[in-house]
XYZ file of C-alpha atoms in Angstrom:
60
model
C -34.612 27.258 -16.011
C -31.864 25.920 -18.963
C -29.466 23.617 -17.150
C -26.120 25.397 -17.171
C -22.271 24.280 -18.925
C -20.242 21.944 -16.700
C -17.142 22.028 -18.796
C -15.823 22.862 -21.912
C -12.639 22.872 -23.769
C -13.249 24.179 -26.920
C -10.191 26.521 -28.185
C -8.055 25.236 -25.197
C -6.093 23.307 -27.263
C -5.267 26.081 -30.537
C -4.211 28.194 -26.914
C -1.687 25.073 -25.672
C -0.415 24.666 -29.662
C 0.206 28.675 -30.236
C 3.567 28.421 -27.774
C 4.193 25.495 -28.763
C 3.551 21.953 -26.648
C 7.194 21.691 -24.527
C 9.065 18.511 -22.828
C 9.356 18.867 -19.579
C 12.815 19.009 -18.949
C 14.853 15.662 -17.548
C 17.071 15.869 -15.015
C 21.147 15.182 -15.151
C 20.724 11.985 -12.379
C 17.096 10.681 -11.906
C 15.916 10.546 -7.624
C 16.378 6.419 -6.279
C 14.034 7.544 -3.985
C 11.491 4.167 -3.495
C 13.979 2.334 -5.504
C 14.276 -1.164 -5.258
C 17.560 -1.481 -1.770
C 18.725 -4.868 -2.519
C 19.088 -3.057 -6.279
C 20.615 -0.251 -5.059
C 23.037 -1.718 -2.359
C 25.214 -4.118 -5.642
C 24.641 -0.965 -8.117
C 27.210 1.656 -5.182
C 28.971 -2.141 -4.497
C 29.269 -3.785 -7.928
C 31.690 -2.035 -9.208
C 34.382 -1.694 -6.089
C 33.701 -5.906 -6.643
C 35.083 -5.365 -10.100
C 37.849 -3.117 -8.952
C 38.788 -5.821 -6.058
C 38.995 -8.356 -9.237
C 40.762 -6.794 -11.313
C 44.036 -5.930 -9.585
C 43.817 -9.088 -7.868
C 43.613 -10.787 -10.669
C 46.613 -8.288 -11.396
C 48.957 -9.518 -9.109
C 48.824 -5.925 -7.978
């Protein structure tokens, strides 16, 4: 008995290109889940520190 075909991608590329291969939509703000906690803390705190330094230097 002949072996049966396991897999083929014949004609698939043509089918994909028929409607065009599109990029996935990108989110406006990417999730910060899984980002280094030390980096995250610094990211949120550093603008506050910069503002406080500016006010301190201006003499307000």
